[in-house]
PDB file of C-alpha atoms in Angstrom:
ATOM      1  CA  MET S   1       0.000   0.000   0.000  1.00 57.00           C
ATOM      2  CA  LEU S   2       2.731   2.488   0.976  1.00 62.00           C
ATOM      3  CA  GLN S   3       4.865   1.576  -2.024  1.00 59.00           C
ATOM      4  CA  GLN S   4       1.849   2.019  -4.280  1.00 65.00           C
ATOM      5  CA  LEU S   5       1.264   5.483  -2.822  1.00 69.00           C
ATOM      6  CA  LEU S   6       4.860   6.465  -3.471  1.00 68.00           C
ATOM      7  CA  ASP S   7       4.638   5.127  -7.029  1.00 73.00           C
ATOM      8  CA  ASP S   8       1.435   7.090  -7.629  1.00 77.00           C
ATOM      9  CA  LEU S   9       3.056  10.298  -6.383  1.00 77.00           C
ATOM     10  CA  TRP S  10       6.078   9.674  -8.587  1.00 73.00           C
ATOM     11  CA  GLY S  11       3.829   9.152 -11.605  1.00 81.00           C
ATOM     12  CA  TYR S  12       1.843  12.297 -10.789  1.00 84.00           C
ATOM     13  CA  PHE S  13       4.937  14.517 -10.634  1.00 78.00           C
ATOM     14  CA  GLU S  14       6.479  12.903 -13.723  1.00 83.00           C
ATOM     15  CA  SER S  15       3.323  13.616 -15.754  1.00 87.00           C
ATOM     16  CA  LYS S  16       3.277  17.341 -14.956  1.00 85.00           C
ATOM     17  CA  PRO S  17       4.692  19.536 -17.764  1.00 87.00           C
ATOM     18  CA  SER S  18       6.499  21.729 -15.232  1.00 87.00           C
ATOM     19  CA  LEU S  19       7.296  21.512 -11.556  1.00 83.00           C
ATOM     20  CA  THR S  20       7.739  24.060  -8.832  1.00 89.00           C
ATOM     21  CA  GLU S  21      10.973  24.024  -6.876  1.00 87.00           C
ATOM     22  CA  VAL S  22       9.278  22.223  -3.988  1.00 87.00           C
ATOM     23  CA  GLU S  23       7.672  19.643  -6.298  1.00 83.00           C
ATOM     24  CA  GLN S  24      11.019  18.959  -7.999  1.00 86.00           C
ATOM     25  CA  ALA S  25      12.634  18.416  -4.611  1.00 84.00           C
ATOM     26  CA  LEU S  26       9.889  15.943  -3.671  1.00 79.00           C
ATOM     27  CA  LEU S  27      10.311  14.075  -6.962  1.00 76.00           C
ATOM     28  CA  ASP S  28      14.061  13.852  -6.415  1.00 80.00           C
ATOM     29  CA  ARG S  29      13.426  12.321  -2.995  1.00 78.00           C
ATOM     30  CA  LEU S  30      11.003   9.822  -4.512  1.00 72.00           C
ATOM     31  CA  LYS S  31      13.684   8.715  -6.980  1.00 72.00           C
ATOM     32  CA  GLU S  32      16.074   7.758  -4.194  1.00 70.00           C
ATOM     33  CA  ASP S  33      16.701   4.029  -3.818  1.00 61.00           C
ATOM     34  CA  ILE S  34      14.625   3.672  -0.669  1.00 61.00           C
ATOM     35  CA  PHE S  35      11.898   1.042  -0.558  1.00 58.00           C
ATOM     36  CA  PRO S  36       9.463   0.679   2.379  1.00 59.00           C
ATOM     37  CA  ILE S  37       9.129  -2.781   3.881  1.00 54.00           C
ATOM     38  CA  LEU S  38       6.653  -2.039   6.672  1.00 63.00           C
ATOM     39  CA  PHE S  39       3.897   0.415   7.436  1.00 72.00           C
ATOM     40  CA  LEU S  40       1.591   0.883  10.401  1.00 78.00           C
ATOM     41  CA  GLN S  41      -2.160   1.429  10.176  1.00 81.00           C
ATOM     42  CA  ARG S  42      -4.977   1.685  12.687  1.00 82.00           C
ATOM     43  CA  ASP S  43      -6.308  -1.758  11.783  1.00 81.00           C
ATOM     44  CA  ASP S  44      -3.053  -3.249  13.107  1.00 80.00           C
ATOM     45  CA  LEU S  45      -3.768  -1.782  16.532  1.00 82.00           C
ATOM     46  CA  ALA S  46      -7.420  -2.800  16.355  1.00 79.00           C
ATOM     47  CA  GLN S  47      -6.315  -6.398  15.833  1.00 77.00           C
ATOM     48  CA  THR S  48      -4.505  -6.302  19.178  1.00 79.00           C
ATOM     49  CA  GLY S  49      -7.462  -4.879  21.094  1.00 78.00           C
ATOM     50  CA  PHE S  50      -6.833  -1.111  21.111  1.00 85.00           C
ATOM     51  CA  ASP S  51      -9.609   1.453  20.681  1.00 84.00           C
ATOM     52  CA  VAL S  52      -8.367   3.208  17.542  1.00 83.00           C
ATOM     53  CA  ARG S  53     -11.265   5.693  17.623  1.00 84.00           C
ATOM     54  CA  ARG S  54      -9.628   7.332  20.633  1.00 85.00           C
ATOM     55  CA  ILE S  55      -6.055   7.272  19.267  1.00 87.00           C
ATOM     56  CA  SER S  56      -4.887  10.460  17.564  1.00 87.00           C
ATOM     57  CA  ALA S  57      -2.719  10.763  14.452  1.00 83.00           C
ATOM     58  CA  GLU S  58       0.070  12.135  16.649  1.00 85.00           C
ATOM     59  CA  GLN S  59      -0.085   9.060  18.883  1.00 87.00           C
ATOM     60  CA  MET S  60       0.076   6.847  15.780  1.00 85.00           C
ATOM     61  CA  ARG S  61       3.160   8.730  14.594  1.00 82.00           C
ATOM     62  CA  ARG S  62       4.848   8.307  17.977  1.00 84.00           C
ATOM     63  CA  LEU S  63       4.116   4.584  17.920  1.00 86.00           C
ATOM     64  CA  ALA S  64       5.426   4.216  14.353  1.00 82.00           C
ATOM     65  CA  LEU S  65       8.604   6.063  15.347  1.00 81.00           C
ATOM     66  CA  ARG S  66       9.144   3.704  18.274  1.00 82.00           C
ATOM     67  CA  ILE S  67       8.712   0.689  16.011  1.00 80.00           C
ATOM     68  CA  ALA S  68      11.200   2.120  13.494  1.00 76.00           C
ATOM     69  CA  GLU S  69      13.749   2.848  16.217  1.00 77.00           C
ATOM     70  CA  ASP S  70      13.314  -0.616  17.686  1.00 74.00           C
ATOM     71  CA  TYR S  71      13.728  -2.200  14.251  1.00 69.00           C
ATOM     72  CA  CYS S  72      16.981  -0.333  13.610  1.00 67.00           C
ATOM     73  CA  GLN S  73      18.408  -1.305  16.998  1.00 68.00           C
ATOM     74  CA  SER S  74      17.121  -4.861  17.115  1.00 62.00           C
ATOM     75  CA  GLU S  75      19.463  -7.800  16.643  1.00 55.00           C
ATOM     76  CA  THR S  76      16.600 -10.192  15.858  1.00 51.00           C
ATOM     77  CA  SER S  77      15.176 -10.936  12.450  1.00 49.00           C
ATOM     78  CA  ALA S  78      12.847  -8.353  10.929  1.00 50.00           C
ATOM     79  CA  GLY S  79       9.243  -9.119  11.682  1.00 52.00           C
ATOM     80  CA  GLU S  80      10.008 -11.527  14.531  1.00 56.00           C
ATOM     81  CA  ASN S  81       7.403 -11.217  17.307  1.00 70.00           C
ATOM     82  CA  LEU S  82       5.996  -8.162  15.505  1.00 72.00           C
ATOM     83  CA  TRP S  83       2.506  -8.367  17.017  1.00 74.00           C
ATOM     84  CA  GLU S  84       3.825  -8.863  20.545  1.00 79.00           C
ATOM     85  CA  GLU S  85       6.189  -5.907  20.159  1.00 81.00           C
ATOM     86  CA  LEU S  86       3.432  -3.721  18.704  1.00 82.00           C
ATOM     87  CA  GLU S  87       1.195  -4.480  21.680  1.00 83.00           C
ATOM     88  CA  GLU S  88       3.997  -3.835  24.177  1.00 86.00           C
ATOM     89  CA  MET S  89       4.902  -0.498  22.593  1.00 86.00           C
ATOM     90  CA  ALA S  90       1.273   0.617  22.450  1.00 86.00           C
ATOM     91  CA  GLU S  91       0.924  -0.295  26.126  1.00 86.00           C
ATOM     92  CA  ALA S  92       4.061   1.699  26.945  1.00 87.00           C
ATOM     93  CA  LEU S  93       2.495   4.772  25.308  1.00 86.00           C
ATOM     94  CA  HIS S  94      -0.681   4.203  27.364  1.00 88.00           C
ATOM     95  CA  LEU S  95      -2.882   3.958  24.276  1.00 88.00           C
ATOM     96  CA  PRO S  96      -6.522   3.171  25.143  1.00 85.00           C
ATOM     97  CA  ARG S  97      -7.727  -0.392  24.869  1.00 84.00           C
ATOM     98  CA  CYS S  98     -11.141  -1.663  23.846  1.00 81.00           C
ATOM     99  CA  LEU S  99     -13.186  -3.552  26.405  1.00 84.00           C
ATOM    100  CA  ARG S 100     -12.829  -7.305  26.131  1.00 89.00           C
ATOM    101  CA  CYS S 101     -15.822  -9.098  24.661  1.00 93.00           C
ATOM    102  CA  PRO S 102     -18.510  -9.575  27.344  1.00 95.00           C
ATOM    103  CA  ALA S 103     -19.392 -12.984  25.910  1.00 96.00           C
ATOM    104  CA  CYS S 104     -16.055 -14.698  25.192  1.00 95.00           C
ATOM    105  CA  ASP S 105     -13.589 -12.298  26.882  1.00 93.00           C
ATOM    106  CA  HIS S 106     -11.467 -11.956  23.744  1.00 88.00           C
ATOM    107  CA  CYS S 107      -9.641  -8.695  23.020  1.00 82.00           C
ATOM    108  CA  ARG S 108     -10.377  -8.521  19.285  1.00 82.00           C
ATOM    109  CA  THR S 109     -13.154  -5.956  19.493  1.00 85.00           C
ATOM    110  CA  ILE S 110     -13.873  -3.608  16.575  1.00 84.00           C
ATOM    111  CA  PHE S 111     -16.323  -0.745  16.096  1.00 84.00           C
ATOM    112  CA  ASP S 112     -18.890  -1.457  13.393  1.00 84.00           C
ATOM    113  CA  ALA S 113     -19.695   2.074  12.182  1.00 80.00           C
ATOM    114  CA  GLN S 114     -22.439   0.862   9.839  1.00 86.00           C
ATOM    115  CA  GLU S 115     -24.396  -0.758  12.672  1.00 88.00           C
ATOM    116  CA  ASP S 116     -23.118   1.652  15.367  1.00 88.00           C
ATOM    117  CA  VAL S 117     -22.145  -1.238  17.640  1.00 91.00           C
ATOM    118  CA  LEU S 118     -19.010  -2.821  19.030  1.00 91.00           C
ATOM    119  CA  ARG S 119     -18.445  -6.293  17.620  1.00 91.00           C
ATOM    120  CA  CYS S 120     -16.257  -9.189  18.700  1.00 92.00           C
ATOM    121  CA  GLU S 121     -14.360 -10.619  15.732  1.00 88.00           C
ATOM    122  CA  VAL S 122     -14.109 -13.997  17.456  1.00 91.00           C
ATOM    123  CA  CYS S 123     -17.678 -14.812  18.535  1.00 95.00           C
ATOM    124  CA  ASP S 124     -19.556 -12.027  16.660  1.00 95.00           C
ATOM    125  CA  GLN S 125     -21.221 -10.736  19.840  1.00 96.00           C
ATOM    126  CA  THR S 126     -22.377  -7.123  19.491  1.00 96.00           C
ATOM    127  CA  TRP S 127     -23.268  -4.443  22.024  1.00 96.00           C
ATOM    128  CA  HIS S 128     -23.917  -0.702  22.174  1.00 94.00           C
ATOM    129  CA  GLU S 129     -21.637   1.591  24.152  1.00 90.00           C
ATOM    130  CA  GLU S 130     -24.235   4.005  25.526  1.00 90.00           C
ATOM    131  CA  LEU S 131     -27.396   1.932  25.855  1.00 96.00           C
ATOM    132  CA  TYR S 132     -28.625   0.678  29.208  1.00 97.00           C
ATOM    133  CA  VAL S 133     -30.764  -2.282  30.182  1.00 97.00           C
ATOM    134  CA  LEU S 134     -33.290  -2.358  33.017  1.00 97.00           C
ATOM    135  CA  ALA S 135     -32.339  -5.463  34.977  1.00 96.00           C
ATOM    136  CA  GLU S 136     -35.218  -6.531  37.217  1.00 95.00           C
ATOM    137  CA  PHE S 137     -37.260  -9.512  38.423  1.00 93.00           C
ATOM    138  CA  PRO S 138     -37.405 -12.358  37.456  1.00 93.00           C
ATOM    139  CA  GLU S 139     -33.669 -11.870  36.861  1.00 93.00           C
ATOM    140  CA  ASP S 140     -31.505 -11.509  39.955  1.00 93.00           C
ATOM    141  CA  SER S 141     -29.917  -8.055  39.731  1.00 93.00           C
ATOM    142  CA  SER S 142     -28.377  -8.164  43.213  1.00 94.00           C
ATOM    143  CA  TYR S 143     -24.897  -8.557  41.702  1.00 96.00           C
ATOM    144  CA  PHE S 144     -25.118  -5.076  40.199  1.00 96.00           C
ATOM    145  CA  GLU S 145     -26.302  -3.484  43.433  1.00 93.00           C
ATOM    146  CA  GLU S 146     -23.649  -5.236  45.518  1.00 95.00           C
ATOM    147  CA  ASN S 147     -20.917  -4.039  43.163  1.00 96.00           C
ATOM    148  CA  ALA S 148     -22.335  -0.518  42.651  1.00 94.00           C
ATOM    149  CA  ILE S 149     -22.820  -1.132  38.923  1.00 97.00           C
ATOM    150  CA  GLY S 150     -25.406   1.003  37.175  1.00 97.00           C
ATOM    151  CA  TYR S 151     -28.186   3.141  38.645  1.00 97.00           C
ATOM    152  CA  PRO S 152     -31.261   2.245  40.727  1.00 97.00           C
ATOM    153  CA  SER S 153     -34.778   2.276  39.305  1.00 96.00           C
ATOM    154  CA  PHE S 154     -37.447   3.577  41.665  1.00 94.00           C
ATOM    155  CA  ASN S 155     -40.351   2.977  39.276  1.00 92.00           C
ATOM    156  CA  SER S 156     -39.889  -0.789  39.125  1.00 92.00           C
ATOM    157  CA  GLU S 157     -41.820  -3.119  41.428  1.00 91.00           C
ATOM    158  CA  ASP S 158     -38.472  -4.842  42.031  1.00 93.00           C
ATOM    159  CA  ASN S 159     -36.645  -2.933  44.791  1.00 91.00           C
ATOM    160  CA  GLY S 160     -33.300  -4.106  43.436  1.00 93.00           C
ATOM    161  CA  ALA S 161     -33.892  -3.138  39.813  1.00 96.00           C
ATOM    162  CA  ARG S 162     -31.050  -1.245  38.159  1.00 97.00           C
ATOM    163  CA  TYR S 163     -30.207   0.389  34.850  1.00 97.00           C
ATOM    164  CA  VAL S 164     -26.916  -1.159  33.714  1.00 98.00           C
ATOM    165  CA  LEU S 165     -24.896  -0.869  30.538  1.00 97.00           C
ATOM    166  CA  GLU S 166     -25.698  -3.500  27.935  1.00 97.00           C
ATOM    167  CA  TYR S 167     -22.058  -4.624  28.192  1.00 97.00           C
ATOM    168  CA  ASP S 168     -22.387  -5.333  31.930  1.00 97.00           C
ATOM    169  CA  TYR S 169     -25.716  -7.101  31.412  1.00 97.00           C
ATOM    170  CA  ILE S 170     -24.296  -9.486  28.783  1.00 97.00           C
ATOM    171  CA  ARG S 171     -21.148 -10.089  30.809  1.00 96.00           C
ATOM    172  CA  HIS S 172     -23.137 -11.082  33.907  1.00 97.00           C
ATOM    173  CA  PHE S 173     -26.130 -12.939  32.463  1.00 96.00           C
ATOM    174  CA  HIS S 174     -24.365 -14.398  29.388  1.00 95.00           C
ATOM    175  CA  LYS S 175     -27.262 -13.535  27.093  1.00 96.00           C
ATOM    176  CA  ASP S 176     -28.643 -10.645  25.072  1.00 96.00           C
ATOM    177  CA  PRO S 177     -31.238  -8.418  26.774  1.00 96.00           C
ATOM    178  CA  ALA S 178     -34.898  -8.464  25.772  1.00 94.00           C
ATOM    179  CA  GLU S 179     -35.676  -5.874  23.110  1.00 92.00           C
ATOM    180  CA  ASN S 180     -38.102  -3.992  25.377  1.00 92.00           C
ATOM    181  CA  ALA S 181     -35.535  -3.694  28.198  1.00 95.00           C
ATOM    182  CA  TYR S 182     -33.330  -1.051  26.541  1.00 96.00           C
ATOM    183  CA  TYR S 183     -33.181   2.491  27.940  1.00 96.00           C
ATOM    184  CA  LYS S 184     -31.212   5.622  27.249  1.00 96.00           C
ATOM    185  CA  PRO S 185     -30.503   8.429  29.739  1.00 96.00           C
ATOM    186  CA  LEU S 186     -31.383  11.777  28.188  1.00 95.00           C
ATOM    187  CA  ARG S 187     -29.883  14.966  29.558  1.00 95.00           C
ATOM    188  CA  TRP S 188     -31.477  18.396  29.600  1.00 95.00           C
ATOM    189  CA  PRO S 189     -32.670  19.901  27.259  1.00 94.00           C
ATOM    190  CA  GLU S 190     -33.292  16.667  25.254  1.00 92.00           C
ATOM    191  CA  SER S 191     -35.118  15.295  28.282  1.00 92.00           C
ATOM    192  CA  GLN S 192     -37.621  18.181  28.409  1.00 91.00           C
ATOM    193  CA  SER S 193     -40.227  16.678  26.091  1.00 88.00           C
ATOM    194  CA  TYR S 194     -40.203  13.443  28.108  1.00 88.00           C
ATOM    195  CA  LEU S 195     -40.419  15.089  31.508  1.00 86.00           C
ATOM    196  CA  PHE S 196     -43.029  17.610  30.394  1.00 82.00           C
ATOM    197  CA  PRO S 197     -44.812  16.139  27.323  1.00 79.00           C
ATOM    198  CA  ASP S 198     -47.131  18.404  25.310  1.00 68.00           C
ATOM    199  CA  GLU S 199     -49.625  15.561  24.950  1.00 72.00           C
ATOM    200  CA  PRO S 200     -49.400  13.357  28.064  1.00 67.00           C
ATOM    201  CA  ASN S 201     -49.947   9.642  27.549  1.00 66.00           C
ATOM    202  CA  GLU S 202     -50.120   7.763  30.857  1.00 63.00           C
ATOM    203  CA  SER S 203     -49.315   4.350  29.390  1.00 60.00           C
ATOM    204  CA  ILE S 204     -46.182   5.658  27.668  1.00 64.00           C
ATOM    205  CA  ASP S 205     -45.078   8.353  30.112  1.00 70.00           C
ATOM    206  CA  ALA S 206     -45.193   5.882  33.013  1.00 77.00           C
ATOM    207  CA  LEU S 207     -42.181   4.095  31.521  1.00 85.00           C
ATOM    208  CA  ASN S 208     -40.095   7.283  31.523  1.00 91.00           C
ATOM    209  CA  GLU S 209     -38.280   7.620  34.826  1.00 94.00           C
ATOM    210  CA  PRO S 210     -36.531  10.782  36.067  1.00 95.00           C
ATOM    211  CA  VAL S 211     -32.960  10.221  37.218  1.00 96.00           C
ATOM    212  CA  GLN S 212     -33.212  10.642  40.991  1.00 94.00           C
ATOM    213  CA  ASP S 213     -30.205   8.986  42.594  1.00 96.00           C
ATOM    214  CA  GLU S 214     -27.144  10.983  43.596  1.00 96.00           C
ATOM    215  CA  LYS S 215     -24.720   9.203  41.267  1.00 96.00           C
ATOM    216  CA  GLY S 216     -27.127   9.438  38.326  1.00 97.00           C
ATOM    217  CA  ILE S 217     -27.615  13.183  38.813  1.00 97.00           C
ATOM    218  CA  ALA S 218     -23.847  13.651  39.092  1.00 97.00           C
ATOM    219  CA  ASP S 219     -23.254  11.682  35.862  1.00 96.00           C
ATOM    220  CA  PHE S 220     -26.178  12.886  33.731  1.00 96.00           C
ATOM    221  CA  GLY S 221     -27.162  16.188  35.343  1.00 95.00           C
ATOM    222  CA  GLU S 222     -30.381  17.420  36.867  1.00 93.00           C
ATOM    223  CA  GLN S 223     -33.655  16.832  34.985  1.00 94.00           C
ATOM    224  CA  ALA S 224     -32.223  13.828  33.178  1.00 96.00           C
ATOM    225  CA  VAL S 225     -34.627  10.987  32.418  1.00 96.00           C
ATOM    226  CA  TRP S 226     -34.479   7.296  31.572  1.00 96.00           C
ATOM    227  CA  VAL S 227     -36.437   6.731  28.340  1.00 95.00           C
ATOM    228  CA  PRO S 228     -37.250   3.333  26.782  1.00 94.00           C
ATOM    229  CA  LEU S 229     -35.478   3.013  23.450  1.00 91.00           C
ATOM    230  CA  CYS S 230     -38.746   2.165  21.705  1.00 86.00           C
ATOM    231  CA  HIS S 231     -40.260   5.505  22.846  1.00 82.00           C
ATOM    232  CA  LEU S 232     -37.451   7.785  21.727  1.00 81.00           C
ATOM    233  CA  LYS S 233     -38.688  10.468  19.359  1.00 56.00           C
ATOM    234  CA  ILE S 234     -36.228  10.250  16.489  1.00 44.00           C
TER     235      ILE S 234
END
């Protein structure tokens, strides 16, 4: 890929009837007998479990520089233990990792932009980053309460019911949530139409729950509300 890019640039400059001084200098550099044997791309990091959406171009450049320096100083064969070294160097730069798959615990997690979900490349499990699930009877949600995971629901008939991230739900129960169990916390002012609807509907509005606990208010702000995904006005 990199060699093809260099060849394309060479061909572009060669085809121009005249070149500026800067363009001629670039063409001269392209004609030097230097041939790339390795290049780094975000997919390489994604394969080792890093969250490339949160890694900047500058961080990628720093990582590539480290790899180049290590290659020049290394006494081992080129390419030996490449993936292990890439992971170690990325760790040393404190690059952010993806969460391990909640179903199989593998690190090969990718972001599927088309579906807007995280997907495990090993078992194909998917989950949303910002969607919550209302865990309540008949499921035992005591684990979440005991470990301070999620936020309490005061509307549910189950005193231990909690809103937990879909990731935490799958990781604990080892199954996908029911479709009608998904919720999203809406902050002000998006929450206004759900807290104070123009046309109240008791059967629908009863499922919307204001965020009332201290941690929830701290995380989502005052006048935030839990809204069932199926009722969101999109």
